[in-house]
Coordinates of C-alpha atoms in Angstrom, one line a residue:
Chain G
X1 CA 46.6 49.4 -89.3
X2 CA 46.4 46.0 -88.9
X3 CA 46.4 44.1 -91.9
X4 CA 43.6 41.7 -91.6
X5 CA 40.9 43.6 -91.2
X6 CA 39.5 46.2 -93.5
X7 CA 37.1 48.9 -92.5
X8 CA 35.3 50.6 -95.7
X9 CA 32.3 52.9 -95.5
X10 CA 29.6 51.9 -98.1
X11 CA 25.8 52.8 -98.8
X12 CA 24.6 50.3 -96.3
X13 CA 26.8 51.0 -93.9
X14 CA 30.2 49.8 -92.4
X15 CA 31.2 47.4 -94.1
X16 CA 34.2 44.9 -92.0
X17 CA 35.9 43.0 -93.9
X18 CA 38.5 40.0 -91.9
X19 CA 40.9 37.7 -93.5
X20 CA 42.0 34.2 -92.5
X21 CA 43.2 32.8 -89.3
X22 CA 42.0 31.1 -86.1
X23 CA 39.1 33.2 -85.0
X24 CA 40.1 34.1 -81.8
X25 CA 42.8 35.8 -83.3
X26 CA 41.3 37.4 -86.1
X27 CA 38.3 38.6 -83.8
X28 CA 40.5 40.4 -81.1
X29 CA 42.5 42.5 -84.0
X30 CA 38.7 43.4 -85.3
X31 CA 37.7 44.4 -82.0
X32 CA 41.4 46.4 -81.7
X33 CA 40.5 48.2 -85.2
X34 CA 37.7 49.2 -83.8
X35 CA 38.1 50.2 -80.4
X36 CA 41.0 52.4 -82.4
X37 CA 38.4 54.1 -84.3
X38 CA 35.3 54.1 -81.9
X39 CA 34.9 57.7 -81.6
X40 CA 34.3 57.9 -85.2
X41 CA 32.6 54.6 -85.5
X42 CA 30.3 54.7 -82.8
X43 CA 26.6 54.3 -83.7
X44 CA 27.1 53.0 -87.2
X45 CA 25.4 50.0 -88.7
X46 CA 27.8 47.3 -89.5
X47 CA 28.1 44.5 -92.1
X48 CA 30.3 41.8 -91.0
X49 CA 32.4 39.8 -94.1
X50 CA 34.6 36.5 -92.9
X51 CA 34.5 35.2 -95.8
X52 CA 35.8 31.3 -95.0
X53 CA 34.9 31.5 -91.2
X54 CA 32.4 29.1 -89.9
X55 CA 30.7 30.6 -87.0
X56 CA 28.1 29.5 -84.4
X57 CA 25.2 30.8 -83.1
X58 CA 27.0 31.0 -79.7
X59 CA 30.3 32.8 -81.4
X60 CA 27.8 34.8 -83.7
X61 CA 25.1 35.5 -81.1
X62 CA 28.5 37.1 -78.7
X63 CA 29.8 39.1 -80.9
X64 CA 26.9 40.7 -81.6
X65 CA 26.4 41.8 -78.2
X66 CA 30.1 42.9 -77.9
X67 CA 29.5 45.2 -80.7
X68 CA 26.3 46.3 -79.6
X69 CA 28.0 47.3 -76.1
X70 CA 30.3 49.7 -78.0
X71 CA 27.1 51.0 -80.1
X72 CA 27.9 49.2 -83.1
X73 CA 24.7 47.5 -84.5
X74 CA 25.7 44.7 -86.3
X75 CA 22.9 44.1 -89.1
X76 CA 24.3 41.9 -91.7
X77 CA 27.3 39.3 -91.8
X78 CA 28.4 38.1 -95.1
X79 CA 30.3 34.8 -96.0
X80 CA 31.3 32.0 -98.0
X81 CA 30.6 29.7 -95.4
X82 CA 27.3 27.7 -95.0
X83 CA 26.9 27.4 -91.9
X84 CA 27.6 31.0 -90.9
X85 CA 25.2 31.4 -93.3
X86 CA 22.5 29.7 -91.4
X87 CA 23.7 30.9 -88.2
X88 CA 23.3 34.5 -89.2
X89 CA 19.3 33.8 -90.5
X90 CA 18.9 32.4 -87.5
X91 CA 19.7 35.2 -85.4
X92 CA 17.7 37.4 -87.6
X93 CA 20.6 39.0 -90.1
X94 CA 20.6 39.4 -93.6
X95 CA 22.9 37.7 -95.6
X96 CA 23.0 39.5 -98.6
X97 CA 23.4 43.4 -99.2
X98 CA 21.9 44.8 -102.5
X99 CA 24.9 46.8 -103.0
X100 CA 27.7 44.7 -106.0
X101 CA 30.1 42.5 -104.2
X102 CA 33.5 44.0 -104.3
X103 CA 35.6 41.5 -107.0
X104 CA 37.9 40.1 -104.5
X105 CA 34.8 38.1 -102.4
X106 CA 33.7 35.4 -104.6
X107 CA 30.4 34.2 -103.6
X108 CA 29.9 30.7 -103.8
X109 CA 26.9 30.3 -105.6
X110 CA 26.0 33.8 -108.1
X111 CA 22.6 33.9 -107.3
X112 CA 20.1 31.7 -108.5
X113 CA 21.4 29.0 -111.3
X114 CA 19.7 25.5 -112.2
X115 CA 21.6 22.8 -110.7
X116 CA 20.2 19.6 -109.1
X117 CA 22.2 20.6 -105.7
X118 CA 19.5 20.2 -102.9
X119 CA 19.5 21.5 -99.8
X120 CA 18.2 19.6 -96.6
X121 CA 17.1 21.0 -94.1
X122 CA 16.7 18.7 -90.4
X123 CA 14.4 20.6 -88.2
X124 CA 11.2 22.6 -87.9
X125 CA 11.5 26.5 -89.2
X126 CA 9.9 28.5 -87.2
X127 CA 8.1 31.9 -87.4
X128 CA 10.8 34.3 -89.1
X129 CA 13.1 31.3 -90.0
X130 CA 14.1 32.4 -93.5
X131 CA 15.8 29.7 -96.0
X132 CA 17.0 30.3 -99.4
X133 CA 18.9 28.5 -101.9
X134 CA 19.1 28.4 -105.7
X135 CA 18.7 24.3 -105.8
X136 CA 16.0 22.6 -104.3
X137 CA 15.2 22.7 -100.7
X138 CA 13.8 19.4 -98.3
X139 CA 12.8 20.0 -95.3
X140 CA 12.2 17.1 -92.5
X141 CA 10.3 18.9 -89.8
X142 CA 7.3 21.5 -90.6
X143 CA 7.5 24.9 -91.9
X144 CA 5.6 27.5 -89.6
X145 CA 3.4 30.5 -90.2
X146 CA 5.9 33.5 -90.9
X147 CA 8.7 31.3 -91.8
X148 CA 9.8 31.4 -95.6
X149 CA 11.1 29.1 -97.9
X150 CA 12.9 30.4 -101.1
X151 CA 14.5 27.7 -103.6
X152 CA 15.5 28.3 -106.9
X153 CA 14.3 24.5 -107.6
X154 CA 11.6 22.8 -106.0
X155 CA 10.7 22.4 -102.8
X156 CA 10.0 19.1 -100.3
X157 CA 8.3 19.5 -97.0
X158 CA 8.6 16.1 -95.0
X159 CA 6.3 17.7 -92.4
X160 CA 3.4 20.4 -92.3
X161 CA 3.6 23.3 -94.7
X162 CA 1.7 26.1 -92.8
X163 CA 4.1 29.3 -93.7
X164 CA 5.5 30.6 -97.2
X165 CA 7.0 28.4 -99.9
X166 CA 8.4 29.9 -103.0
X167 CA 9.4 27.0 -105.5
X168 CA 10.9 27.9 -108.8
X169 CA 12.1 31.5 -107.4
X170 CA 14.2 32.2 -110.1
X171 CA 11.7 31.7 -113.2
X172 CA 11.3 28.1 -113.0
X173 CA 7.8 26.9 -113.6
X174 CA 8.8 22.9 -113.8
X175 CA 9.7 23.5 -109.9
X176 CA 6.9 21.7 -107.6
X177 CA 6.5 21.8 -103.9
X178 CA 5.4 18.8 -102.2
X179 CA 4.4 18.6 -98.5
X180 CA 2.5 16.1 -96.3
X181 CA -0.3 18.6 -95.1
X182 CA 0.5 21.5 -97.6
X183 CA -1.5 24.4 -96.0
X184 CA 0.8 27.6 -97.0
X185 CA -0.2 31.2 -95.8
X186 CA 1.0 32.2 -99.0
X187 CA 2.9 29.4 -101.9
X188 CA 4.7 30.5 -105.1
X189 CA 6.0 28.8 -108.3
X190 CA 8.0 31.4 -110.3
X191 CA 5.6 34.1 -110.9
X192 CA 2.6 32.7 -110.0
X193 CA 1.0 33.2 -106.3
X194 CA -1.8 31.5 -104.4
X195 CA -3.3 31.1 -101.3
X196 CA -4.4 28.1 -99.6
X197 CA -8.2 27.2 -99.3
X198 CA -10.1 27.1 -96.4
X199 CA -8.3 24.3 -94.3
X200 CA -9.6 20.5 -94.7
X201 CA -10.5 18.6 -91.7
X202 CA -8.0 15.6 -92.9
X203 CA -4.8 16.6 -94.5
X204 CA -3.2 14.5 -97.1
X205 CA -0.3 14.5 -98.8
X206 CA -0.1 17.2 -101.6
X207 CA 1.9 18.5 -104.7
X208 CA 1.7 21.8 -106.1
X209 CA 2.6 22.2 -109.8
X210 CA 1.9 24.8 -112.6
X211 CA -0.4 23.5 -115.0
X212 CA -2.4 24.5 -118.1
X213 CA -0.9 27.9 -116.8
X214 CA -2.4 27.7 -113.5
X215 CA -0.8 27.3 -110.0
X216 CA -2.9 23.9 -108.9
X217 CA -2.6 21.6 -105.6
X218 CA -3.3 17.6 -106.3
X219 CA -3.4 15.0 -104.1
X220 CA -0.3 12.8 -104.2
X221 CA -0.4 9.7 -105.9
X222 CA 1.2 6.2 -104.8
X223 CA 2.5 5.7 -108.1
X224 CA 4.5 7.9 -108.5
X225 CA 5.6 11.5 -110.2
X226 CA 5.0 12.0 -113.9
X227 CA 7.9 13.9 -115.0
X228 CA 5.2 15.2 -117.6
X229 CA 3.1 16.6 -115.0
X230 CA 6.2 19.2 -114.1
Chain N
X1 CA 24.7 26.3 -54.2
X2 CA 24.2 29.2 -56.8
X3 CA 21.0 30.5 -57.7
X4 CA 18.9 29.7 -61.1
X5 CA 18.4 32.4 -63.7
X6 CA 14.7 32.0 -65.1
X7 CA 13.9 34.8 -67.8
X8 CA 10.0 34.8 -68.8
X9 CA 9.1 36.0 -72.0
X10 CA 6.9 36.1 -74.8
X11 CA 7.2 38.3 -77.9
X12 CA 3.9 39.1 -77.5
X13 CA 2.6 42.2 -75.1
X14 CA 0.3 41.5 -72.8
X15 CA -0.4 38.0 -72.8
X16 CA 0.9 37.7 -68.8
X17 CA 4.4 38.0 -68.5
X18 CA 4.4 40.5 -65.4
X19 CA 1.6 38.7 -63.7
X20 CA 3.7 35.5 -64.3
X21 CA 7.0 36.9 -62.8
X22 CA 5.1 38.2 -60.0
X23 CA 3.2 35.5 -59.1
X24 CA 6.2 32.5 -59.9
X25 CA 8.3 34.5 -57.8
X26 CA 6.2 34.6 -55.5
X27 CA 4.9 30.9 -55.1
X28 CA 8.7 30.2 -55.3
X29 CA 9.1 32.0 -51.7
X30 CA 6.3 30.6 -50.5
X31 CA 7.6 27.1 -50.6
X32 CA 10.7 28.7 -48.7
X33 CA 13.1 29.7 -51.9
X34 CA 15.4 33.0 -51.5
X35 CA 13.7 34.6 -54.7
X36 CA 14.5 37.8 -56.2
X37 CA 12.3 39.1 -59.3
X38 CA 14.2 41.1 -62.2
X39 CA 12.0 43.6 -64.0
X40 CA 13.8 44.6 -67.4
X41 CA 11.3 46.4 -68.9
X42 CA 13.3 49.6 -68.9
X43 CA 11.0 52.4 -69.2
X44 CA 7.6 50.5 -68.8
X45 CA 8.0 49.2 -65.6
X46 CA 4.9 47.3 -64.3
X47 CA 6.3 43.9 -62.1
X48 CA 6.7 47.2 -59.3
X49 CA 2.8 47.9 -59.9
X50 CA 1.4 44.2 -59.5
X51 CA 3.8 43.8 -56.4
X52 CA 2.1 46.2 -54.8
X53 CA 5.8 47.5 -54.1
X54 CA 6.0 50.8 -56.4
X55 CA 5.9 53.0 -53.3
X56 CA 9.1 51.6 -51.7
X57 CA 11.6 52.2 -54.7
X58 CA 14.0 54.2 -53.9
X59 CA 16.9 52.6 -56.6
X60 CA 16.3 50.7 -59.9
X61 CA 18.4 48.2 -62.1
X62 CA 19.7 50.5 -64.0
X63 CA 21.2 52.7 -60.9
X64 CA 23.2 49.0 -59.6
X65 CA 24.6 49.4 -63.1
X66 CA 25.5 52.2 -63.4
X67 CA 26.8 52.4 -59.8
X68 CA 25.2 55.1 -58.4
X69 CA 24.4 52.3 -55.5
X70 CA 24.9 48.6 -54.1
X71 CA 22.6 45.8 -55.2
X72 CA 21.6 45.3 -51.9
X73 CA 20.1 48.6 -51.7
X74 CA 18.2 48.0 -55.2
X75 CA 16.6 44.9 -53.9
X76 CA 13.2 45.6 -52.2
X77 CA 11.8 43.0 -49.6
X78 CA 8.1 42.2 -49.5
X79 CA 6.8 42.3 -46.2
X80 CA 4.3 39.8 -46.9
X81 CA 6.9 37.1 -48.1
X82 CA 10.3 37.6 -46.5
X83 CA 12.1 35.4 -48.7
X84 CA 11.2 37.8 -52.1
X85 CA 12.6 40.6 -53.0
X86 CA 12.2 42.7 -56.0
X87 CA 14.3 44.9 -58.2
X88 CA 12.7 47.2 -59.9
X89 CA 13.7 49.0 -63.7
X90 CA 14.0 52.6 -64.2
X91 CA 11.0 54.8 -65.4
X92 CA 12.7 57.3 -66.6
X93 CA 15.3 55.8 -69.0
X94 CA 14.8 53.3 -71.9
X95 CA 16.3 49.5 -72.9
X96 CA 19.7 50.9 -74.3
X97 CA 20.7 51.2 -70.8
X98 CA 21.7 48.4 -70.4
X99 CA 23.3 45.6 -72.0
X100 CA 23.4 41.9 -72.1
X101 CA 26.6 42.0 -70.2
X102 CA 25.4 44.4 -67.3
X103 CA 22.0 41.8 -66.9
X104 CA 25.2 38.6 -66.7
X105 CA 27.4 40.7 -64.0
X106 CA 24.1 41.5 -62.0
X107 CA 23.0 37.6 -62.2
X108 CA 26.2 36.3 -61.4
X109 CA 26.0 38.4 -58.6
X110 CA 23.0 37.8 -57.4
X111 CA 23.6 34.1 -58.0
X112 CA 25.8 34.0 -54.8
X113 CA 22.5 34.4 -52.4
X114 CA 19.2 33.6 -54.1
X115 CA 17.8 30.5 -55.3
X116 CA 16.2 31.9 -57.8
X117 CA 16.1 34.6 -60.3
X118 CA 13.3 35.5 -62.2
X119 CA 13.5 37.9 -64.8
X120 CA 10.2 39.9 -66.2
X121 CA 11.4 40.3 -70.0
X122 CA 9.9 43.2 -72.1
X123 CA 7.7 42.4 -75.5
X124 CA 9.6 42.3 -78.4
X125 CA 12.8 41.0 -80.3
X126 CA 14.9 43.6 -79.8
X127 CA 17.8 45.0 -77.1
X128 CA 15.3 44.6 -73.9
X129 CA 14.2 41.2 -74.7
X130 CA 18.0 40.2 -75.6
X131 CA 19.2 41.8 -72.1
X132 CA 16.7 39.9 -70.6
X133 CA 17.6 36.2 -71.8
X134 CA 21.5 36.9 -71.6
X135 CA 21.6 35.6 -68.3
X136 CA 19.2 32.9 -68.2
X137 CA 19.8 29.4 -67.3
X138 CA 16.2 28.4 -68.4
X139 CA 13.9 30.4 -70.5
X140 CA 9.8 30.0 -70.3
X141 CA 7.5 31.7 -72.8
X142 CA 4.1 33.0 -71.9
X143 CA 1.3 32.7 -74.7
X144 CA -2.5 33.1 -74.9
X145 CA -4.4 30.5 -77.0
X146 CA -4.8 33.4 -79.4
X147 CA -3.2 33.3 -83.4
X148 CA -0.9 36.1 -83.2
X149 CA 0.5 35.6 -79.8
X150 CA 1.3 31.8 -80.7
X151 CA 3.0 33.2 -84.2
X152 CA 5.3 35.6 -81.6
X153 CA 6.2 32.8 -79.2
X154 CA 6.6 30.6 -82.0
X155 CA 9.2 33.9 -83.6
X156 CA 10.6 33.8 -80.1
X157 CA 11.3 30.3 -79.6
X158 CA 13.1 30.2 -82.6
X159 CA 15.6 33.2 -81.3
X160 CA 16.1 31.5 -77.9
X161 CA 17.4 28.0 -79.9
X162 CA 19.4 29.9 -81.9
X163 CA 21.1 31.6 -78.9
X164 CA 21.4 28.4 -77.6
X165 CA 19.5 28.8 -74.1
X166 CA 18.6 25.1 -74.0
X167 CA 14.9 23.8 -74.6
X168 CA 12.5 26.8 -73.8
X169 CA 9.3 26.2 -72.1
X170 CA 6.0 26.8 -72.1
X171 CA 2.6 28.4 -69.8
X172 CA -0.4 29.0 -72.1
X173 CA -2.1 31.4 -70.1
X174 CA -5.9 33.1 -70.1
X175 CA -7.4 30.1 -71.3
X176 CA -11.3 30.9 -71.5
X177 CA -12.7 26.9 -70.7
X178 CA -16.4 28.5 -72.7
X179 CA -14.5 29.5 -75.7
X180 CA -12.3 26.8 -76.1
X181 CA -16.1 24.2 -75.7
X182 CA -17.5 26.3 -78.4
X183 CA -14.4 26.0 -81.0
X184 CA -14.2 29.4 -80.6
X185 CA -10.4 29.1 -78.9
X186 CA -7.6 27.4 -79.9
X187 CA -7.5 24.2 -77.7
X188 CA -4.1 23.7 -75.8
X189 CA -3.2 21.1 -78.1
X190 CA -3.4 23.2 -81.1
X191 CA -1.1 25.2 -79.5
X192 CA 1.1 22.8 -78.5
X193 CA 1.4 21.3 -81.9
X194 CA 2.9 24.4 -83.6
X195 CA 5.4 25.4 -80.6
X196 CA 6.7 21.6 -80.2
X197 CA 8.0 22.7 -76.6
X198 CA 7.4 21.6 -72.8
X199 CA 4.3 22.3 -71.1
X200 CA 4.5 23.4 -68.1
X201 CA 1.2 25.4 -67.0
X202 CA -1.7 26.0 -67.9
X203 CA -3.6 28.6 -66.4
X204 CA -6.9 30.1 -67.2
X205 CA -8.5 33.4 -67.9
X206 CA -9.8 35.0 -63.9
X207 CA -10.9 38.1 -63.4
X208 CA -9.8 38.0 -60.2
X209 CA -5.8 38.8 -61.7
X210 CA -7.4 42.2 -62.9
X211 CA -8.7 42.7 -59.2
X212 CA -5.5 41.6 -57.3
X213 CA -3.2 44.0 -59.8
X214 CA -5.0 46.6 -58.8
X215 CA -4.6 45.8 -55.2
X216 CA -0.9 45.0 -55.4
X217 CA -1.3 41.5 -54.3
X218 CA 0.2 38.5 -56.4
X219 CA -3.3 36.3 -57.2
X220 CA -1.0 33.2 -55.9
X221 CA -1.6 34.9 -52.5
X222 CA -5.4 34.5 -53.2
X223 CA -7.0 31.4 -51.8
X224 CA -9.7 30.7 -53.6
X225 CA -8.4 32.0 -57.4
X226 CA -8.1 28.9 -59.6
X227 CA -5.3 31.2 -62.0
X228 CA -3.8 31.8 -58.3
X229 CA -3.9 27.7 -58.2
X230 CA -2.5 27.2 -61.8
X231 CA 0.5 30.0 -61.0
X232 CA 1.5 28.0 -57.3
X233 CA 1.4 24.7 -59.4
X234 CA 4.0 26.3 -61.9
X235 CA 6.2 27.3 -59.1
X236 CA 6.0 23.5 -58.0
X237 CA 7.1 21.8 -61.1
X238 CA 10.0 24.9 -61.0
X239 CA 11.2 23.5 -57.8
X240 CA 10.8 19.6 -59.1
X241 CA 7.8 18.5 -58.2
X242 CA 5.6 16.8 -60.3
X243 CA 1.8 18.5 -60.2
X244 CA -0.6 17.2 -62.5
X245 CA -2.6 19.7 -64.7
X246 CA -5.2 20.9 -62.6
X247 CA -9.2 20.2 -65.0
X248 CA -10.6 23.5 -66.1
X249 CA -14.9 22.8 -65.8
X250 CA -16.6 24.8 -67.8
X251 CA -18.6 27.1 -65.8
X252 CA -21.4 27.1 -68.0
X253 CA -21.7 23.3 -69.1
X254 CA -23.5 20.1 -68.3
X255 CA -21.5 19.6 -65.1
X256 CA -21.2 23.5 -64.2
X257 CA -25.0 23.6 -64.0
X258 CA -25.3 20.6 -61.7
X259 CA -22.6 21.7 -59.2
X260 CA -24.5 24.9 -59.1
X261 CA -27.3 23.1 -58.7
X262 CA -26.2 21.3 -55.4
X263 CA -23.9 24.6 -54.5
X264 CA -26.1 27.5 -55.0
X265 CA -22.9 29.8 -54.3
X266 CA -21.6 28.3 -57.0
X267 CA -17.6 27.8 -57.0

């Protein structure tokens, strides 16, 4: 058994485990341990762990298919790196499996912790784009209907803010979420929940704090944020 | 000179993507292109239907596959355009199979002899839309000015970035001129705004489409349709030329009523 790669069978399903090397190599012994095993594998859901590996959409989007040839569905893929991370949202996997993390993969965040660590985000999300991150989040492009942002901080929109925005995620009502037209299917702060109001003609730029206990939109203000206000 | 793989698709069902295959594929032959049309819909086959062609199949995609016969033999010529063929899917079997890989080998083969490919894609996310896009050298997605099929092209677009199939683009089909006057359709530009990709047709709602599907005769083959129009335009700008968008008159407005006025057959 090769030595790399660790097959372990968990509630979710398979769980595939690789360790470190180039990828090319550590991809063929996968494939290897599993075409080993297929008869007994075949038809199993699989959740992918390479840990330190950075992976593409193209590498990411390839392998899927090569797994999905042997009748291996490939659901989740977990990691330390950020931008297999992305990759995998964006090609519609989970990144997270509700089962405890075995001790020996460290996470590189332990879910959602106060820290002024933002996250930026260059591009327009759209429909089914899903971002989440336990700082705050900027995005410069818009946020679609049926994409969701999730930020244990607050939340910047440097564009049009039509899908979900949870600000504050993990309890934080201080956390605001600003947007140039902030028009939200559905926005959050910590607990609280609203929708948006029948859309104005003109849109302007907007924050959205808690105040007085109440999740409330303002107009934004040239002079500036009161630090009292959130 | 190898042939280019278009895949149309949508996320969406029914907003045109079979009438669009058909009819691009066809208005490609008609300018002289070797065209062959790709219908992945695997178990809910239709492009054989609007073709008019579902009486000559005699083997599917998923036969060439699974080589129970040549691709040659899977590849039905229209009479009426010699220059198109078609390939139709199997009835009787489902999306698992195939896979992406099977949909590359058949391209690549194809490749060799066509100048283009078009490929119908079926609705959805899921294995048949992902065979469908795995060989495609361009990808164009079908939408109605409508809210929930712009949300799916929108899902959809997304997807096709993140496989990295270049810069999608875009035909807003069905567009009803009346509604649109009235504010009660989303104008193209509405559309346009949330989807961020190139235009390139626009074609609008004729009942006419309904008519030729039933007849098995591609509405580009119609001369006096304007969708029939708007589809040969799209097959232009595929080849490279550079068709401005045709002007949708409203039927019913200020200038409909004069023109039928001084026409009293109207259009």
């Amino acid at each position: 058994m090769n030595q790399s790669v660790h097959l372990k069978g968990i509630r979710e399903g398979l769980l595939l485990s690789v360790g470190e090397g180039p990828w090319a190599e550590v991809e063929q012994s996968m494939l290897q341990e599993i075409d080993d095993q297929i008869d007994f594998l075949r038809g199993a859901k699989l959740i992918l762990d390479v840990e330190n590996h950075d992976l593409n959409a193209s590498t990411l989007g390839k392998l899927r298919d090569i797994l999905s040839d042997r009748e291996l569905s490939l659901w989740a893929v977990l990691s330390n790196s950020p931008v297999t991370e992305q990759t995998a949202q964006m090609l519609g996997l989970a990144t997270k499996i509700h089962q405890a993390e075995p001790e020996q993969n460290s996470r590189a965040y332990d879910g959602f912790s106060d820290g002024d660590e933002a996250l930026l985000v260059k591009r327009t999300l759209r429909s089914g784009n899903s971002i989440e991150f336990p700082g705050h989040i900027t995005v410069i492009g818009d946020v679609n209907p049926g994409a969701e942002v999730v930020a244990g901080g607050s939340v910047v929109v440097w564009g049009r803010c039509r899908g979900m925005v949870h600000a504050g995620a993990e309890g934080d009502e201080s956390a605001v979420v600003c947007a140039l037209d902030l028009s939200p299917t559905q926005l959050r702060i910590a607990e609280k929940i609203a929708v948006s109001p029948q859309r104005r003609e003109i849109s302007r730029p907007e924050m959205a704090v808690i105040r007085d206990d109440q999740l409330i939109a303002q107009p934004w203000e040239i002079q500036g944020f009161n630090s009292n206000d959130g | 000179m190898t042939g280019k793989v278009i895949t149309i698709t949508s996320g969406k069902g029914g907003v045109g993507k079979t009438t669009a295959t058909a009819n691009i594929s066809a208005g490609l032959a008609a300018l002289n292109h070797k065209v062959v049309c790709i219908d992945a819909d695997i178990g809910l086959r239709n492009l054989d239907v609007i073709l008019g062609l579902e009486n000559r199949i005699v083997y599917d995609l998923v036969d060439v596959v699974e080589g129970r016969c040549k691709l040659r033999q899977a590849m039905i010529r229209d009479k009426r355009l010699p220059e198109l063929y078609l390939i139709p899917a199997a009835q009787t079997r489902d999306k698992s199979a195939l896979s992406p890989s099977d949909m590359i080998k058949v391209a690549n083969e194809l490749k060799k002899e066509m100048d283009y490919i078009v490929i119908d894609s079926p609705a959805g996310i899921e294995r048949g839309f992902r065979n469908a896009i795995a060989p495609a050298d361009e990808v164009v997605i079908i939408t109605n000015p409508e809210v929930s099929a712009v949300r799916d092209a929108d899902r959809i677009i997304g997807l096709v970035e993140a496989e990295e199939k270049g810069p999608a683009k875009l035909i807003i089909n069905r567009i009803n001129v009346d509604m649109v006057e009235s504010g009660d359709m989303l104008d193209s530009e509405d559309v346009l705004e949330l989807l961020a990709i190139k235009l390139i047709g626009l074609v609008p709602e004729d009942q006419n489409v309904i008519v030729s599907s039933n007849r098995g005769v591609p509405i580009v083959m119609e001369n006096n349709s304007k969708a029939g129009k708007a589809f040969q335009n799209i097959a232009k700008r595929i080849a490279g030329e550079n068709v401005p968008f045709m002007e949708f008159n409203s039927d019913s407005g200020f200038l409909g009523k004069i023109s039928k006025m001084i026409r009293p057959g109207g259009n």
